[in-house]
Coordinates of C-alpha atoms in Angstrom, one line a residue:
X113 CA 4.5 15.6 73.9
X114 CA 0.8 14.7 73.9
X115 CA 0.8 15.4 70.2
X116 CA 3.5 12.9 69.6
X117 CA 1.6 10.3 71.7
X118 CA -1.6 10.9 69.8
X119 CA 0.2 10.6 66.4
X120 CA 2.0 7.4 67.6
X121 CA -1.2 5.7 68.6
X122 CA -2.8 6.9 65.3
X123 CA 0.0 5.4 63.3
X124 CA -0.3 2.0 65.0
X125 CA -4.1 2.0 64.7
X126 CA -3.8 2.8 61.0
X127 CA -1.5 -0.2 60.5
X128 CA -4.0 -2.5 62.3
X129 CA -6.8 -1.1 60.2
X130 CA -4.8 -2.3 57.2
X131 CA -4.3 -5.7 58.7
X132 CA -8.0 -6.2 58.9
X133 CA -8.5 -4.7 55.4
X134 CA -10.9 -1.9 56.6
X135 CA -10.0 0.4 53.7
X136 CA -13.0 2.7 54.0
X137 CA -12.1 3.6 57.6
X138 CA -8.7 4.9 56.8
X139 CA -9.3 8.5 55.7
X140 CA -12.0 9.2 58.4
X141 CA -9.8 7.7 61.1
X142 CA -6.6 9.6 60.1
X143 CA -8.5 12.9 59.7
X144 CA -10.1 12.4 63.2
X145 CA -6.7 11.6 64.7
X146 CA -5.1 14.7 63.1
X147 CA -7.9 16.9 64.3
X148 CA -7.3 15.6 67.9
X149 CA -3.6 16.2 67.6
X150 CA -4.1 19.7 66.2
X151 CA -6.6 20.5 69.0
X152 CA -4.2 19.2 71.7
X153 CA -1.3 21.1 70.2
X154 CA -3.4 24.4 70.0
X155 CA -4.2 24.0 73.7
X156 CA -0.5 24.5 74.5
X157 CA -0.6 28.1 73.0
X158 CA -0.4 30.4 76.1
X159 CA -2.0 33.6 75.1
X160 CA -0.5 36.1 72.6
X161 CA 2.8 36.7 74.3
X162 CA 5.6 34.9 72.5
X163 CA 7.6 34.9 75.8
X164 CA 4.8 33.2 77.8
X165 CA 5.4 30.0 79.8
X166 CA 5.8 26.9 77.7
X167 CA 5.6 23.1 78.3
X168 CA 8.9 21.2 78.7
X169 CA 9.2 17.4 78.4
X170 CA 11.7 14.6 78.8
X171 CA 13.9 16.6 81.3
X172 CA 13.9 19.6 79.1
X173 CA 14.9 17.8 75.8
X174 CA 11.8 19.1 74.1
X175 CA 9.7 22.2 74.7
X176 CA 6.5 23.3 73.2
X177 CA 6.8 27.1 73.1
X178 CA 5.0 29.3 70.6
X179 CA 7.5 28.5 67.9
X180 CA 7.0 24.7 68.3
X181 CA 3.3 24.9 68.6
X182 CA 3.0 27.1 65.5
X183 CA 5.2 24.9 63.3
X184 CA 3.6 21.6 64.7
X185 CA 0.2 23.0 63.8
X186 CA 1.5 23.8 60.3
X187 CA 2.9 20.3 59.9
X188 CA -0.3 18.7 61.0
X189 CA -2.3 21.0 58.7
X190 CA -0.1 20.2 55.7
X191 CA -0.3 16.5 56.4
X192 CA -4.1 16.6 56.4
X193 CA -4.0 18.0 52.9
X194 CA -1.7 15.2 51.8
X195 CA -4.0 12.5 53.2
X196 CA -6.9 13.9 51.2
X197 CA -4.7 13.7 48.1
X198 CA -3.8 10.1 49.1
X199 CA -7.5 9.2 49.0
X200 CA -7.5 10.2 45.3
X201 CA -4.0 8.9 44.4
X202 CA -4.6 5.4 45.9
X203 CA -8.3 5.1 45.0
X204 CA -7.6 2.1 42.7
X205 CA -5.0 0.5 44.9
X206 CA -6.0 -2.8 46.5
X207 CA -3.2 -3.5 49.1
X208 CA -0.7 -1.8 51.4
X209 CA -2.4 1.6 51.5
X210 CA -2.6 1.5 55.3
X211 CA 1.2 1.0 55.3
X212 CA 1.6 4.3 53.3
X213 CA -0.7 6.2 55.7
X214 CA 1.1 4.8 58.7
X215 CA 4.5 5.8 57.4
X216 CA 3.4 9.3 56.6
X217 CA 2.2 9.6 60.2
X218 CA 5.5 8.4 61.5
X219 CA 7.3 10.9 59.3
X220 CA 5.0 13.6 60.8
X221 CA 6.1 12.5 64.3
X222 CA 9.7 13.0 63.3
X223 CA 8.8 16.5 62.0
X224 CA 7.2 17.4 65.3
X225 CA 10.3 16.4 67.1
X226 CA 12.4 18.5 64.8
X227 CA 10.2 21.6 65.5
X228 CA 10.3 21.2 69.3
X229 CA 13.8 19.8 70.2
X230 CA 16.1 21.6 72.7
X231 CA 18.6 18.7 72.8
X232 CA 20.8 17.4 70.0
X233 CA 19.8 13.8 70.7
X234 CA 16.1 14.7 70.0
X235 CA 17.1 16.5 66.8
X236 CA 18.9 13.3 65.7
X237 CA 16.0 11.1 66.6
X238 CA 13.5 13.4 64.9
X239 CA 15.6 13.5 61.7
X240 CA 16.0 9.7 61.6
X241 CA 12.4 9.0 62.4
X242 CA 11.4 11.3 59.5
X243 CA 14.2 10.1 57.1
X244 CA 13.8 6.3 57.5
X245 CA 10.0 6.5 56.8
X246 CA 10.8 8.6 53.7
X247 CA 13.3 6.1 52.4
X248 CA 10.5 3.5 52.3
X249 CA 7.9 5.9 51.0
X250 CA 10.1 6.9 48.1
X251 CA 10.3 3.3 47.0
X252 CA 6.7 2.4 47.8
X253 CA 5.9 1.9 44.1
X254 CA 7.6 -1.5 44.2
X255 CA 7.3 -2.4 40.5
X256 CA 8.7 0.8 39.3
X257 CA 12.4 0.9 38.6
X258 CA 12.5 4.7 39.0
X259 CA 10.9 4.5 42.4
X260 CA 13.4 1.8 43.5
X261 CA 16.2 4.0 42.3
X262 CA 14.9 7.0 44.1
X263 CA 14.6 5.1 47.3
X264 CA 18.2 3.7 47.1
X265 CA 19.7 7.0 46.1
X266 CA 17.9 8.9 48.9
X267 CA 18.9 6.2 51.4
X268 CA 22.6 6.2 50.5
X269 CA 23.0 10.0 50.3
X270 CA 20.8 10.6 53.3
X271 CA 22.9 8.2 55.4
X272 CA 26.0 10.0 54.2
X273 CA 24.6 13.4 55.2
X274 CA 23.6 12.0 58.6
X275 CA 27.3 11.2 59.2
X276 CA 28.2 14.8 58.7
X277 CA 25.4 15.8 61.1
X278 CA 26.6 13.4 63.8
X279 CA 30.2 14.4 63.4
X280 CA 29.3 18.0 63.8
X281 CA 27.3 17.3 66.9
X282 CA 30.2 15.4 68.4
X283 CA 32.6 18.2 67.7
X284 CA 30.3 20.7 69.3
X285 CA 29.8 18.4 72.3
X286 CA 33.5 18.0 72.6
X287 CA 33.9 21.8 72.8
X288 CA 30.9 22.7 75.0
X289 CA 30.4 19.5 77.0
X290 CA 26.7 19.5 76.4
X291 CA 24.0 18.5 73.9
X292 CA 21.6 21.1 75.4
X293 CA 20.9 24.1 73.1
X294 CA 20.8 26.6 75.9
X295 CA 24.0 25.4 77.4
X296 CA 25.6 25.7 73.9
X297 CA 24.1 29.1 73.6
X298 CA 25.7 30.2 76.9
X299 CA 29.1 28.8 75.8
X300 CA 28.9 30.7 72.5
X301 CA 28.0 34.0 74.1
X302 CA 30.8 33.6 76.6
X303 CA 33.4 32.7 74.0
X304 CA 32.1 34.7 71.0
X305 CA 35.4 36.3 70.3
X306 CA 37.5 33.2 70.8
X307 CA 35.7 30.2 69.6
X308 CA 38.0 27.3 69.0
X309 CA 38.4 25.9 65.5
X310 CA 36.9 22.6 66.5
X311 CA 33.6 24.3 67.4
X312 CA 33.5 26.1 64.0
X313 CA 34.2 22.8 62.3
X314 CA 31.3 21.3 64.2
X315 CA 29.0 24.1 63.2
X316 CA 30.0 23.7 59.5
X317 CA 29.5 20.0 59.5
X318 CA 26.1 20.3 61.2
X319 CA 25.1 22.9 58.6
X320 CA 26.1 20.5 55.8
X321 CA 23.9 17.8 57.3
X322 CA 20.9 20.0 57.7
X323 CA 21.3 21.8 54.4
X324 CA 21.2 18.4 52.7
X325 CA 17.9 17.6 54.3
X326 CA 16.3 20.8 53.0
X327 CA 17.8 20.4 49.5
X328 CA 20.1 23.4 49.5
X329 CA 22.8 23.7 46.8
X330 CA 25.4 22.3 46.4
X331 CA 23.7 19.5 48.4
X332 CA 20.6 19.4 46.2
X333 CA 21.8 16.9 43.5
X334 CA 19.6 14.1 44.9
X335 CA 16.4 16.1 44.8
X336 CA 15.3 16.1 41.1
X337 CA 15.9 12.4 40.6
X338 CA 14.3 11.4 43.9
X339 CA 11.3 13.7 43.4
X340 CA 10.8 12.4 39.9
X341 CA 11.2 8.7 40.8
X342 CA 9.0 8.8 43.9
X343 CA 5.2 8.4 43.7
X344 CA 3.8 11.9 43.0
X345 CA 1.9 12.0 46.3
X346 CA 5.1 11.3 48.2
X347 CA 6.9 13.9 46.2
X348 CA 4.2 16.4 47.3
X349 CA 4.8 15.4 50.9
X350 CA 8.6 15.7 50.7
X351 CA 8.4 19.1 48.9
X352 CA 6.0 20.6 51.5
X353 CA 5.6 19.0 54.9
X354 CA 9.1 17.6 55.1
X355 CA 10.5 21.1 54.0
X356 CA 8.6 22.7 56.9
X357 CA 10.1 20.2 59.4
X358 CA 13.6 20.8 58.0
X359 CA 13.5 24.6 58.2
X360 CA 11.8 24.5 61.7
X361 CA 14.8 22.5 62.9
X362 CA 17.4 24.6 61.1
X363 CA 16.0 27.9 62.3
X364 CA 15.7 26.8 65.9
X365 CA 19.3 25.7 65.9
X366 CA 20.7 28.9 64.5
X367 CA 18.4 31.2 66.3
X368 CA 18.9 29.6 69.7
X369 CA 22.6 28.7 69.6
X370 CA 24.4 30.8 67.0
X371 CA 22.6 34.1 66.9
X372 CA 25.4 35.9 68.7
X373 CA 28.1 34.8 66.2
X374 CA 26.4 35.6 62.8
X375 CA 29.7 36.7 61.3
X376 CA 31.1 33.2 61.7
X377 CA 28.5 31.5 59.5
X378 CA 27.0 34.5 57.5
X379 CA 29.2 33.9 54.4
X380 CA 28.5 30.2 54.3
X381 CA 24.7 30.5 54.5
X382 CA 24.7 33.6 52.3
X383 CA 26.6 31.9 49.5
X384 CA 24.5 28.7 49.8
X385 CA 21.3 30.8 49.6
X386 CA 22.4 32.6 46.5
X387 CA 23.7 29.5 44.8
X388 CA 20.5 27.6 45.6
X389 CA 18.3 30.4 44.2
X390 CA 20.3 30.6 41.0
X391 CA 20.6 26.8 40.4
X392 CA 17.0 26.2 41.2
X393 CA 15.6 28.9 39.0
X394 CA 17.9 28.5 36.0
X395 CA 17.5 24.7 36.0
X396 CA 13.7 24.9 36.3
X397 CA 13.5 27.1 33.1
X398 CA 14.9 24.3 30.9
X399 CA 12.8 21.4 32.2
X400 CA 10.3 19.6 29.9
X401 CA 8.7 17.6 32.7
X402 CA 6.4 19.5 35.1
X403 CA 7.4 17.2 37.9
X404 CA 11.1 18.1 37.5
X405 CA 10.2 21.7 37.1
X406 CA 8.4 21.7 40.5
X407 CA 11.4 19.8 42.0
X408 CA 13.8 22.6 40.9
X409 CA 11.2 25.2 42.0
X410 CA 11.3 23.7 45.4
X411 CA 15.1 24.1 45.4
X412 CA 14.8 27.7 44.4
X413 CA 12.3 28.3 47.3
X414 CA 14.8 26.8 49.7
X415 CA 17.2 29.6 48.7
X416 CA 14.6 32.2 49.6
X417 CA 13.9 30.5 52.9
X418 CA 17.6 30.4 53.7
X419 CA 17.5 34.2 53.5
X420 CA 14.9 34.0 56.3
X421 CA 17.4 31.9 58.4
X422 CA 20.1 34.4 57.6
X423 CA 18.0 37.3 59.0
X424 CA 17.8 36.4 62.7
X425 CA 15.7 39.5 63.5
X426 CA 12.7 39.6 65.9
X427 CA 10.3 38.9 63.1
X428 CA 12.3 36.3 61.2
X429 CA 10.4 33.3 62.6
X430 CA 7.0 34.8 61.6
X431 CA 8.3 35.5 58.1
X432 CA 9.6 32.0 57.8
X433 CA 6.4 30.5 59.1
X434 CA 4.3 32.6 56.7
X435 CA 6.5 31.7 53.7
X436 CA 6.4 28.0 54.5
X437 CA 2.7 28.0 54.8
X438 CA 2.0 29.8 51.5
X439 CA 4.7 27.7 49.7
X440 CA 3.3 24.4 51.1
X441 CA -0.3 25.1 50.1
X442 CA 0.7 26.1 46.5
X443 CA 3.1 23.1 46.2
X444 CA 0.6 20.6 47.5
X445 CA -2.1 21.9 45.1
X446 CA 0.2 21.8 42.1
X447 CA 1.4 18.3 42.8
X448 CA -2.2 17.1 43.5
X449 CA -3.3 18.4 40.1
X450 CA -0.2 16.9 38.4
X451 CA -0.9 13.4 39.8
X452 CA -4.4 13.5 38.3
X453 CA -3.4 14.9 34.9
X454 CA -0.3 12.6 34.5
X455 CA -2.5 9.6 35.2
X456 CA -5.1 10.6 32.7
X457 CA -2.5 11.6 30.0
X458 CA 0.2 9.1 31.0
X459 CA 2.7 12.0 30.8
X460 CA 4.2 14.6 33.1
X461 CA 5.2 17.0 30.3
X462 CA 3.7 20.5 29.8
X463 CA 1.7 19.1 26.8
X464 CA -0.3 16.9 29.2
X465 CA -1.9 20.1 30.6
X466 CA -3.3 21.3 27.3
X467 CA -7.0 21.7 27.4
X468 CA -7.2 21.4 31.2
X469 CA -9.1 24.8 31.5
X470 CA -11.9 23.3 29.3
X471 CA -11.9 19.8 30.8
X472 CA -11.8 20.8 34.5
X473 CA -12.1 24.6 35.3
X474 CA -11.7 24.0 39.0
X475 CA -8.3 22.3 38.7
X476 CA -7.2 24.8 36.1
X477 CA -8.2 27.7 38.4
X478 CA -6.4 26.3 41.4
X479 CA -3.3 25.5 39.4
X480 CA -3.2 29.1 38.0
X481 CA -3.6 30.5 41.6
X482 CA -0.8 28.2 42.8
X483 CA 1.6 29.1 40.0
X484 CA 0.9 32.8 40.4
X485 CA 1.5 32.5 44.2
X486 CA 4.8 30.6 43.7
X487 CA 5.8 33.3 41.2
X488 CA 5.2 36.0 43.8
X489 CA 2.4 37.8 42.1
X490 CA 0.3 40.1 44.3
X491 CA -2.1 39.9 46.0
X492 CA -1.6 36.1 46.6
X493 CA 0.2 34.6 49.6
X494 CA 3.4 33.9 47.7
X495 CA 4.0 37.6 47.1
X496 CA 3.7 38.5 50.8
X497 CA 5.9 35.5 51.7
X498 CA 8.7 36.9 49.6
X499 CA 8.0 40.4 50.9
X500 CA 8.4 39.5 54.5
X501 CA 11.5 37.5 53.9
X502 CA 13.1 40.3 51.8
X503 CA 12.1 43.1 54.1
X504 CA 13.7 41.3 57.1
X505 CA 16.8 40.8 55.1
X506 CA 17.0 44.4 54.1
X507 CA 16.6 45.5 57.8
X508 CA 19.6 43.3 58.5
X509 CA 21.7 45.0 55.7
X510 CA 21.6 42.0 53.3
X511 CA 20.7 44.2 50.4
X512 CA 23.0 42.5 47.9
X513 CA 21.5 39.1 48.5
X514 CA 17.9 40.5 48.3
X515 CA 18.8 42.1 44.9
X516 CA 20.1 38.8 43.5
X517 CA 17.1 36.9 44.9
X518 CA 14.6 39.5 43.5
X519 CA 16.1 39.4 40.0
X520 CA 16.4 35.6 40.0
X521 CA 12.7 35.3 41.0
X522 CA 11.9 36.9 37.7
X523 CA 13.0 33.6 36.1
X524 CA 10.2 31.9 38.0
X525 CA 7.7 33.9 36.0
X526 CA 9.0 32.1 32.9
X527 CA 8.5 28.5 34.0
X528 CA 5.4 29.1 36.1
X529 CA 3.7 31.1 33.3
X530 CA 4.8 28.4 30.9
X531 CA 2.5 26.0 32.8
X532 CA -0.3 28.5 32.9
X533 CA -0.1 29.0 29.2
X534 CA -0.2 25.2 28.7
X535 CA -3.4 25.0 30.8
X536 CA -5.2 27.4 28.4
X537 CA -3.7 25.9 25.2
X538 CA -6.4 23.9 23.3
X539 CA -6.0 20.2 23.4
X540 CA -4.8 18.6 20.1
X541 CA -7.5 17.0 18.0
X542 CA -7.6 13.3 18.4
X543 CA -5.4 13.2 21.5
X544 CA -6.4 10.3 23.7
X545 CA -6.6 10.4 27.5
X546 CA -8.3 8.6 30.3
X547 CA -11.2 10.3 32.1
X548 CA -10.4 12.3 35.2
X549 CA -12.4 10.5 37.9
X550 CA -12.2 12.8 40.9
X551 CA -13.3 11.8 44.4
X552 CA -15.3 14.4 46.4
X553 CA -12.5 14.6 49.0
X554 CA -10.0 15.6 46.4
X555 CA -12.2 18.3 44.9
X556 CA -13.0 19.6 48.3
X557 CA -9.4 19.9 49.5
X558 CA -8.3 21.4 46.2
X559 CA -10.9 24.2 46.5
X560 CA -9.9 24.8 50.1
X561 CA -6.2 25.1 49.1
X562 CA -7.0 27.7 46.4
X563 CA -9.2 29.6 48.8
X564 CA -6.6 29.7 51.5
X565 CA -3.9 30.9 49.1
X566 CA -6.2 33.8 48.3
X567 CA -7.2 34.5 51.9
X568 CA -3.5 34.4 53.1
X569 CA -2.7 37.1 50.5
X570 CA -5.7 39.3 51.4
X571 CA -5.2 38.9 55.2
X572 CA -1.5 38.2 55.7
X573 CA -1.5 39.6 59.2
X574 CA -3.7 36.8 60.4
X575 CA -0.9 34.3 59.9
X576 CA 2.3 36.3 60.2
X577 CA 1.1 37.8 63.5
X578 CA 1.1 34.4 65.2
X579 CA 4.8 34.5 66.1
X580 CA 5.2 38.2 66.6

């Protein structure tokens, strides 16, 4: 709860800094606030025992157990990377940058609520706090028709999905008489063999609402257009930090409430997982725009993450946590490089990356590491992310789904290596481009991202062991 208070104050102070036009204070202020929030969050970690005592707030509506503390830390860590990229992306902007920073912080607050809720009301408040800020951020490039379209499309479809979520919550409340996750869990355990149809309908509708938020097929149709139309830095934020929040909420709900009735929802999540993997990978292969390719790549990764949700074993949370961490680092680095290259070349196609290895070896190297990690090439973090997800699924006898996922992941090699080849392709003679003016903060955070992807692959137990 103290984390939410610190972030709330930070968001308000950031807005006031913008009012008084103290632009140079923004990044140091935000970084300092995030460090404070991360430290306070880490202080709630009670030893190494996942069953240790935890802090409960607002009459038990939120709890900061090991799961919430770990995912909150990951959210704050990912947001810090985004703010360093913001310093590069908005370096020439004159106005309203503080508004962007403030909205990202408020989105982060919603994500923390989604990771720590134990009451359906807090889940809804967290999702809406996150979503409303994102609707504005998607349209923050006010003079761009594509950005305005992305914001409107995201708002309309997001509001529609919220209706499904609320309807599902109402049906579950009508059956169990409570919004508390643990009361719902006790009801499910007691009536596992005779759950009423209205409860199953509520579970299905809630699943639809949450699957929309994480861009799972067939509820993914908004994602490519919204990601492409939004400012690239906001797309990076949605594809990484927002994904972490969505899966933190989804896994907590299923693990806490519905772990005893897996046969009721297994086929739904299983089919959605396979469909998401296939649609994401096949669609990414045919994209000419790197931004749209990364959008479909994020959809495919949602499918792999859903396998982690499906495998509610003792180590499922740690596998999900590791995968989300490795995926977020690679995605943030890739979008960060994309935003610099696309501005210099005025293009988001693969051809814009020609000659990058010669022009900027650091960006080229980090991009190659990111693509190899996303493709699941050892010994990088992405390989172990898939390994932990797949091994948990095999332990739970989901062999068929793992086979489909493993074969489909081979398609990722095609479109990820296509970008790697573009990086090392010589630039056409006479091609014009603006100089890549990089701030020191951007270069620093890019190097850190590449290093962390390598270290997570070399020492995976350091991360995956946190929730075991």
